[in-house]
Amino acid sequence: MDSTQKPPARLLRTAWLPVTTALMIAAALALTFFYAPLEAQEGFLQKIFYLHVPLAIVTLCGFVYGGLLAIAHLRTREVRYDVRSYVAIHMSLIFGVCVLITGSIWAKGSWGHWWVWNEPTLDSFLIIMLLYCTYQPLRFAIEDRERQARYASVFAITAGAFVPMAMIVVRLAPQYVHPRVLSSANNLPAPMGATFVVALLAFSLLYATLWRLEVRVKLARFRLRALQRLALERAQAPLRAPLASPGAPLLVPSTASADRSSGRRRQLAERGEVIVP
Amino acid sequence: MSHLLGLIGSPALPLGTAGRYVAAAYIVAFVIVAAYVAIMALRLRRIEHALGELAADAHARHDGEDSISALTGERLEG
């Protein structure tokens, strides 16, 4: 972040996205409950549509976005793309859990069952979710940071390519109970279509806001760890130099600082980094 | 499957029943997002706390170095 920016400009730069997201979500909720007409067959239960479907679309797009960022990481080897890809997939997993739960609630109300196992749309989404559930264990099973990022990127690209393929195959499936509302523009009347578009925009913005927040938290943690390492190295440097070269001139400036040095040396010895004579 | 396909053409649920499902879906989604935001806020607070500790440590070291240089300066002058 540019520290030379004036505070109002900085606030505007960082706050516009969360504020727009909050406004859009409020608009989407208002349109859902006060503007969109009741659906003839499902009635009020169909209001879940404006939550469940946009969340599902954003989730799947997020997985693909994670794959695209992984391509950028493999091409450039820049850590920031790896972090962004990881966060995109993490956010999609959280949204995906929401999709599964809201979908199950809708299915229970509409079909009388929490889950229908021979429905291709439900099963394919579950398979995609289970596939991505292996992403984090795979990633954190590798200790070497560079190798971890590389393998995670390969996974993200492969799985990201699987997502659209799975959806295309599902649409070709002949038998289903899951409705195909978005297969034709005529399926949704104009007020329902407008509400759906606003809800889709609202949840896309929510995804973007949370994604940016987590990326910033992750990058801040990386910087903090780097600072902590640097501070530790600096704390060790004046102690290690005389220990490493006994012939070098040893400056003992005062009793107070000598006490502090011996205290620091004791701390380092406790961590096993120096040997107290 | 056939009884499920039959359900698609059935009349709408009454508002009292459907309202519970709709409320449950929206509340679950809201709670999950709120929990996520709370976890992120907690992590941010930890980072700020650790940064504060680092800054205090750096200030203390800076003050210590100043006093050392002042002492050595006095010895050289003496």
Short mmCIF file of C-alpha atoms in Angstrom, two decimals:
data_model
loop_
_atom_site.label_atom_id
_atom_site.label_comp_id
_atom_site.label_asym_id
_atom_site.label_seq_id
_atom_site.Cartn_x
_atom_site.Cartn_y
_atom_site.Cartn_z
CA MET A 1 0.00 0.00 0.00
CA ASP A 2 1.18 3.45 -0.85
CA SER A 3 1.88 5.16 2.47
CA THR A 4 2.20 8.58 0.81
CA GLN A 5 -1.53 8.63 -0.04
CA LYS A 6 -3.72 10.97 1.98
CA PRO A 7 -5.97 9.17 4.50
CA PRO A 8 -9.32 9.90 2.72
CA ALA A 9 -7.91 8.68 -0.60
CA ARG A 10 -6.55 5.54 1.07
CA LEU A 11 -9.86 4.94 2.84
CA LEU A 12 -11.72 5.35 -0.44
CA ARG A 13 -9.36 2.94 -2.14
CA THR A 14 -9.76 0.22 0.50
CA ALA A 15 -13.40 0.74 1.51
CA TRP A 16 -15.18 1.01 -1.84
CA LEU A 17 -15.36 -2.74 -2.38
CA PRO A 18 -16.80 -3.74 1.04
CA VAL A 19 -19.25 -0.82 0.91
CA THR A 20 -20.41 -1.72 -2.62
CA THR A 21 -20.71 -5.36 -1.58
CA ALA A 22 -22.86 -4.49 1.44
CA LEU A 23 -25.11 -2.27 -0.71
CA MET A 24 -25.45 -4.92 -3.40
CA ILE A 25 -26.29 -7.65 -0.87
CA ALA A 26 -28.91 -5.39 0.70
CA ALA A 27 -30.33 -4.68 -2.78
CA ALA A 28 -30.34 -8.39 -3.65
CA LEU A 29 -32.18 -9.29 -0.43
CA ALA A 30 -34.69 -6.49 -0.94
CA LEU A 31 -35.37 -7.56 -4.53
CA THR A 32 -35.61 -11.23 -3.52
CA PHE A 33 -38.19 -10.71 -0.81
CA PHE A 34 -40.10 -7.60 -1.96
CA TYR A 35 -39.84 -7.47 -5.76
CA ALA A 36 -39.43 -10.92 -7.32
CA PRO A 37 -42.82 -12.61 -7.76
CA LEU A 38 -43.65 -15.96 -6.17
CA GLU A 39 -42.96 -18.91 -8.39
CA ALA A 40 -46.11 -20.81 -9.43
CA GLN A 41 -45.01 -24.32 -8.42
CA GLU A 42 -42.69 -23.82 -5.45
CA GLY A 43 -44.07 -20.60 -4.05
CA PHE A 44 -42.01 -18.94 -1.32
CA LEU A 45 -39.53 -21.85 -1.19
CA GLN A 46 -38.14 -20.76 -4.57
CA LYS A 47 -36.56 -17.72 -2.80
CA ILE A 48 -33.64 -20.03 -2.00
CA PHE A 49 -32.88 -19.94 -5.73
CA TYR A 50 -31.54 -16.36 -5.41
CA LEU A 51 -29.02 -17.54 -2.81
CA HIS A 52 -28.17 -21.07 -3.90
CA VAL A 53 -27.64 -20.62 -7.65
CA PRO A 54 -25.47 -17.44 -7.53
CA LEU A 55 -23.37 -19.04 -4.77
CA ALA A 56 -22.91 -22.18 -6.91
CA ILE A 57 -21.91 -20.16 -9.99
CA VAL A 58 -19.44 -18.03 -7.99
CA THR A 59 -17.99 -21.17 -6.36
CA LEU A 60 -17.31 -22.89 -9.68
CA CYS A 61 -15.93 -19.69 -11.24
CA GLY A 62 -13.69 -19.31 -8.17
CA PHE A 63 -12.23 -22.77 -8.70
CA VAL A 64 -11.49 -21.91 -12.35
CA TYR A 65 -10.01 -18.55 -11.26
CA GLY A 66 -7.74 -20.42 -8.84
CA GLY A 67 -6.53 -22.51 -11.78
CA LEU A 68 -5.85 -19.42 -13.89
CA LEU A 69 -3.85 -17.84 -11.05
CA ALA A 70 -1.94 -21.10 -10.71
CA ILE A 71 -1.00 -20.84 -14.41
CA ALA A 72 0.27 -17.31 -13.71
CA HIS A 73 2.29 -18.69 -10.78
CA LEU A 74 3.89 -21.44 -12.85
CA ARG A 75 4.73 -18.96 -15.60
CA THR A 76 6.20 -16.25 -13.37
CA ARG A 77 7.19 -18.21 -10.19
CA GLU A 78 5.94 -15.26 -8.17
CA VAL A 79 4.69 -16.18 -4.69
CA ARG A 80 1.83 -13.68 -4.81
CA TYR A 81 0.08 -15.66 -7.57
CA ASP A 82 0.39 -18.83 -5.51
CA VAL A 83 -1.14 -17.05 -2.50
CA ARG A 84 -3.96 -15.67 -4.66
CA SER A 85 -4.65 -19.09 -6.17
CA TYR A 86 -4.70 -20.70 -2.72
CA VAL A 87 -7.09 -18.05 -1.38
CA ALA A 88 -9.37 -18.33 -4.44
CA ILE A 89 -9.72 -22.07 -3.87
CA HIS A 90 -10.16 -21.62 -0.11
CA MET A 91 -12.93 -19.05 -0.66
CA SER A 92 -14.62 -21.31 -3.20
CA LEU A 93 -14.56 -24.18 -0.71
CA ILE A 94 -16.31 -22.00 1.88
CA PHE A 95 -18.89 -20.85 -0.67
CA GLY A 96 -19.23 -24.47 -1.82
CA VAL A 97 -20.14 -25.58 1.71
CA CYS A 98 -22.86 -22.90 1.67
CA VAL A 99 -24.08 -24.25 -1.71
CA LEU A 100 -24.27 -27.82 -0.41
CA ILE A 101 -26.15 -26.82 2.74
CA THR A 102 -28.59 -24.42 1.06
CA GLY A 103 -29.15 -26.94 -1.74
CA SER A 104 -29.91 -29.70 0.76
CA ILE A 105 -32.38 -27.47 2.59
CA TRP A 106 -34.06 -26.58 -0.70
CA ALA A 107 -34.15 -30.26 -1.75
CA LYS A 108 -35.74 -31.25 1.56
CA GLY A 109 -38.44 -28.60 1.17
CA SER A 110 -39.01 -29.23 -2.52
CA TRP A 111 -38.44 -32.98 -2.99
CA GLY A 112 -38.74 -34.21 0.59
CA HIS A 113 -35.13 -35.53 0.61
CA TRP A 114 -31.92 -33.91 1.82
CA TRP A 115 -29.95 -35.48 -1.02
CA VAL A 116 -30.76 -37.42 -4.19
CA TRP A 117 -27.87 -39.68 -5.06
CA ASN A 118 -28.80 -40.42 -8.70
CA GLU A 119 -29.07 -36.73 -9.63
CA PRO A 120 -26.03 -35.81 -11.78
CA THR A 121 -25.95 -32.10 -10.85
CA LEU A 122 -25.79 -32.78 -7.13
CA ASP A 123 -23.31 -35.64 -7.47
CA SER A 124 -20.97 -33.75 -9.80
CA PHE A 125 -20.90 -30.74 -7.46
CA LEU A 126 -20.15 -33.04 -4.53
CA ILE A 127 -17.35 -34.74 -6.51
CA ILE A 128 -15.85 -31.32 -7.33
CA MET A 129 -16.03 -30.33 -3.66
CA LEU A 130 -14.43 -33.59 -2.52
CA LEU A 131 -11.72 -33.16 -5.15
CA TYR A 132 -10.89 -29.70 -3.82
CA CYS A 133 -11.03 -30.95 -0.21
CA THR A 134 -7.81 -32.83 -1.03
CA TYR A 135 -6.09 -29.59 -2.11
CA GLN A 136 -5.13 -28.40 1.37
CA PRO A 137 -3.87 -31.77 2.72
CA LEU A 138 -1.82 -32.18 -0.47
CA ARG A 139 -0.44 -28.67 -0.17
CA PHE A 140 0.51 -28.78 3.49
CA ALA A 141 1.92 -32.31 3.28
CA ILE A 142 4.89 -30.79 1.42
CA GLU A 143 7.35 -28.92 3.62
CA ASP A 144 9.51 -27.24 1.01
CA ARG A 145 7.75 -23.95 0.25
CA GLU A 146 8.68 -23.78 -3.43
CA ARG A 147 7.78 -27.40 -4.16
CA GLN A 148 4.53 -26.96 -2.22
CA ALA A 149 3.54 -23.98 -4.38
CA ARG A 150 4.48 -25.79 -7.60
CA TYR A 151 2.54 -28.97 -6.81
CA ALA A 152 -0.45 -26.97 -5.56
CA SER A 153 -0.45 -24.99 -8.82
CA VAL A 154 -0.42 -28.17 -10.90
CA PHE A 155 -3.33 -29.49 -8.83
CA ALA A 156 -5.24 -26.20 -9.17
CA ILE A 157 -4.81 -26.17 -12.97
CA THR A 158 -5.86 -29.81 -13.39
CA ALA A 159 -8.86 -29.52 -11.08
CA GLY A 160 -9.77 -26.12 -12.54
CA ALA A 161 -9.93 -27.70 -16.01
CA PHE A 162 -12.11 -30.51 -14.61
CA VAL A 163 -14.77 -28.09 -13.31
CA PRO A 164 -16.18 -26.83 -16.67
CA MET A 165 -15.87 -30.32 -18.16
CA ALA A 166 -17.93 -31.79 -15.31
CA MET A 167 -20.59 -29.12 -15.76
CA ILE A 168 -20.80 -29.70 -19.53
CA VAL A 169 -21.17 -33.46 -18.99
CA VAL A 170 -23.90 -32.86 -16.41
CA ARG A 171 -25.88 -30.74 -18.85
CA LEU A 172 -25.75 -33.60 -21.36
CA ALA A 173 -27.24 -36.02 -18.81
CA PRO A 174 -30.73 -37.11 -19.91
CA GLN A 175 -32.58 -37.68 -16.61
CA TYR A 176 -32.68 -35.19 -13.79
CA VAL A 177 -34.95 -33.65 -11.17
CA HIS A 178 -32.68 -30.64 -10.68
CA PRO A 179 -34.22 -27.81 -12.76
CA ARG A 180 -32.36 -26.26 -15.72
CA VAL A 181 -33.53 -22.69 -15.20
CA LEU A 182 -30.62 -20.94 -16.92
CA SER A 183 -30.66 -23.12 -20.06
CA SER A 184 -32.93 -20.60 -21.82
CA ALA A 185 -33.57 -16.87 -21.41
CA ASN A 186 -37.34 -17.55 -21.48
CA ASN A 187 -37.25 -19.66 -18.31
CA LEU A 188 -37.14 -16.65 -15.98
CA PRO A 189 -39.64 -13.75 -16.14
CA ALA A 190 -38.02 -10.29 -16.23
CA PRO A 191 -38.41 -9.44 -12.48
CA MET A 192 -36.98 -12.82 -11.48
CA GLY A 193 -34.16 -12.48 -14.02
CA ALA A 194 -33.26 -8.99 -12.77
CA THR A 195 -33.27 -10.19 -9.15
CA PHE A 196 -31.09 -13.12 -10.09
CA VAL A 197 -28.57 -10.88 -11.90
CA VAL A 198 -28.36 -8.52 -8.90
CA ALA A 199 -27.92 -11.49 -6.53
CA LEU A 200 -25.20 -12.93 -8.79
CA LEU A 201 -23.38 -9.57 -8.79
CA ALA A 202 -23.77 -9.27 -5.01
CA PHE A 203 -22.28 -12.70 -4.30
CA SER A 204 -19.50 -12.14 -6.85
CA LEU A 205 -18.62 -8.92 -5.00
CA LEU A 206 -18.80 -10.77 -1.67
CA TYR A 207 -16.37 -13.34 -3.03
CA ALA A 208 -14.04 -10.59 -4.29
CA THR A 209 -14.16 -8.73 -0.94
CA LEU A 210 -13.41 -11.80 1.15
CA TRP A 211 -10.76 -12.96 -1.32
CA ARG A 212 -8.98 -9.59 -1.08
CA LEU A 213 -9.25 -9.61 2.71
CA GLU A 214 -7.70 -13.07 3.02
CA VAL A 215 -4.95 -12.30 0.49
CA ARG A 216 -4.02 -9.23 2.57
CA VAL A 217 -4.03 -11.23 5.80
CA LYS A 218 -1.83 -13.90 4.22
CA LEU A 219 0.65 -11.41 2.76
CA ALA A 220 0.77 -9.51 6.08
CA ARG A 221 1.57 -12.78 7.87
CA PHE A 222 4.37 -13.54 5.41
CA ARG A 223 5.86 -10.08 5.99
CA LEU A 224 5.52 -10.50 9.74
CA ARG A 225 7.34 -13.84 9.66
CA ALA A 226 10.10 -12.30 7.53
CA LEU A 227 10.42 -9.45 10.06
CA GLN A 228 10.52 -11.90 12.96
CA ARG A 229 13.27 -13.90 11.25
CA LEU A 230 15.22 -10.70 10.57
CA ALA A 231 14.83 -9.57 14.19
CA LEU A 232 16.06 -12.95 15.43
CA GLU A 233 19.05 -12.86 13.08
CA ARG A 234 19.96 -9.37 14.26
CA ALA A 235 19.62 -10.47 17.88
CA GLN A 236 21.98 -13.37 17.21
CA ALA A 237 24.51 -11.46 15.10
CA PRO A 238 26.45 -9.66 17.89
CA LEU A 239 26.58 -12.89 19.89
CA ARG A 240 27.53 -15.24 17.10
CA ALA A 241 30.39 -13.14 15.74
CA PRO A 242 32.60 -13.38 18.86
CA LEU A 243 31.65 -17.03 19.35
CA ALA A 244 32.52 -17.85 15.75
CA SER A 245 35.90 -16.06 15.81
CA PRO A 246 37.50 -16.14 19.25
CA GLY A 247 40.38 -13.96 18.11
CA ALA A 248 38.16 -11.09 17.06
CA PRO A 249 38.10 -8.02 19.34
CA LEU A 250 35.25 -8.32 21.81
CA LEU A 251 33.60 -5.06 22.79
CA VAL A 252 32.06 -5.10 26.25
CA PRO A 253 30.63 -1.62 26.48
CA SER A 254 28.95 -1.62 29.85
CA THR A 255 27.69 -3.85 32.62
CA ALA A 256 24.06 -3.22 31.66
CA SER A 257 24.50 -4.26 28.06
CA ALA A 258 26.65 -7.24 29.12
CA ASP A 259 23.79 -8.35 31.35
CA ARG A 260 21.41 -7.92 28.44
CA SER A 261 23.74 -9.91 26.19
CA SER A 262 24.02 -12.73 28.68
CA GLY A 263 20.24 -12.74 29.01
CA ARG A 264 19.88 -12.90 25.24
CA ARG A 265 22.52 -15.63 25.12
CA ARG A 266 20.57 -17.61 27.70
CA GLN A 267 17.42 -17.25 25.58
CA LEU A 268 19.26 -18.45 22.50
CA ALA A 269 20.77 -21.33 24.45
CA GLU A 270 17.28 -22.34 25.53
CA ARG A 271 16.36 -22.51 21.86
CA GLY A 272 19.52 -24.55 21.19
CA GLU A 273 21.10 -21.88 19.00
CA VAL A 274 24.23 -21.12 21.05
CA ILE A 275 26.16 -23.00 23.74
CA VAL A 276 26.68 -21.15 26.98
CA PRO A 277 30.26 -21.78 28.16
CA MET B 1 -36.78 -41.01 -9.23
CA SER B 2 -40.32 -41.15 -10.62
CA HIS B 3 -41.90 -40.03 -7.33
CA LEU B 4 -39.40 -37.12 -7.24
CA LEU B 5 -40.35 -36.14 -10.79
CA GLY B 6 -43.97 -36.23 -9.64
CA LEU B 7 -43.16 -33.84 -6.80
CA ILE B 8 -42.00 -31.18 -9.28
CA GLY B 9 -45.58 -30.69 -10.47
CA SER B 10 -47.04 -30.62 -6.95
CA PRO B 11 -48.56 -27.40 -5.53
CA ALA B 12 -46.45 -24.93 -3.56
CA LEU B 13 -45.69 -25.46 0.12
CA PRO B 14 -47.64 -23.22 2.49
CA LEU B 15 -45.79 -20.07 3.56
CA GLY B 16 -45.41 -21.28 7.15
CA THR B 17 -43.54 -24.41 6.06
CA ALA B 18 -41.59 -22.87 3.17
CA GLY B 19 -40.62 -19.86 5.30
CA ARG B 20 -38.73 -22.10 7.73
CA TYR B 21 -36.66 -23.64 4.92
CA VAL B 22 -35.94 -20.27 3.34
CA ALA B 23 -34.98 -18.74 6.70
CA ALA B 24 -32.75 -21.74 7.49
CA ALA B 25 -30.93 -21.48 4.13
CA TYR B 26 -30.28 -17.74 4.43
CA ILE B 27 -29.28 -17.95 8.11
CA VAL B 28 -26.84 -20.84 7.48
CA ALA B 29 -25.16 -18.95 4.62
CA PHE B 30 -24.96 -15.78 6.72
CA VAL B 31 -23.52 -17.64 9.74
CA ILE B 32 -20.83 -19.36 7.64
CA VAL B 33 -19.73 -16.06 6.08
CA ALA B 34 -19.85 -14.31 9.47
CA ALA B 35 -17.73 -17.08 11.05
CA TYR B 36 -15.19 -16.73 8.26
CA VAL B 37 -15.00 -12.95 8.71
CA ALA B 38 -14.61 -13.42 12.49
CA ILE B 39 -11.71 -15.86 11.97
CA MET B 40 -10.03 -13.42 9.59
CA ALA B 41 -10.50 -10.58 12.11
CA LEU B 42 -8.93 -12.76 14.83
CA ARG B 43 -5.93 -13.49 12.59
CA LEU B 44 -5.54 -9.79 11.80
CA ARG B 45 -5.59 -8.98 15.52
CA ARG B 46 -2.86 -11.57 16.16
CA ILE B 47 -0.74 -10.09 13.37
CA GLU B 48 -1.20 -6.61 14.81
CA HIS B 49 -0.25 -7.88 18.28
CA ALA B 50 2.90 -9.57 16.94
CA LEU B 51 3.80 -6.43 14.99
CA GLY B 52 3.37 -4.37 18.16
CA GLU B 53 5.74 -6.70 20.03
CA LEU B 54 8.30 -6.45 17.22
CA ALA B 55 8.05 -2.67 17.18
CA ALA B 56 8.49 -2.48 20.97
CA ASP B 57 11.51 -4.79 20.76
CA ALA B 58 13.01 -2.69 17.98
CA HIS B 59 12.48 0.51 20.00
CA ALA B 60 14.08 -1.06 23.09
CA ARG B 61 17.09 -2.21 21.04
CA HIS B 62 17.40 1.19 19.41
CA ASP B 63 17.41 2.88 22.86
CA GLY B 64 19.99 0.33 24.09
CA GLU B 65 22.28 1.02 21.14
CA ASP B 66 22.00 4.76 21.80
CA SER B 67 23.06 4.29 25.42
CA ILE B 68 25.95 2.02 24.37
CA SER B 69 27.22 4.56 21.86
CA ALA B 70 26.87 7.28 24.49
CA LEU B 71 28.92 5.21 26.97
CA THR B 72 31.66 4.32 24.48
CA GLY B 73 31.76 7.93 23.37
CA GLU B 74 32.33 9.01 27.00
CA ARG B 75 35.14 6.45 27.40
CA LEU B 76 36.87 7.65 24.24
CA GLU B 77 36.59 11.23 25.40
CA GLY B 78 37.85 10.26 28.86
#
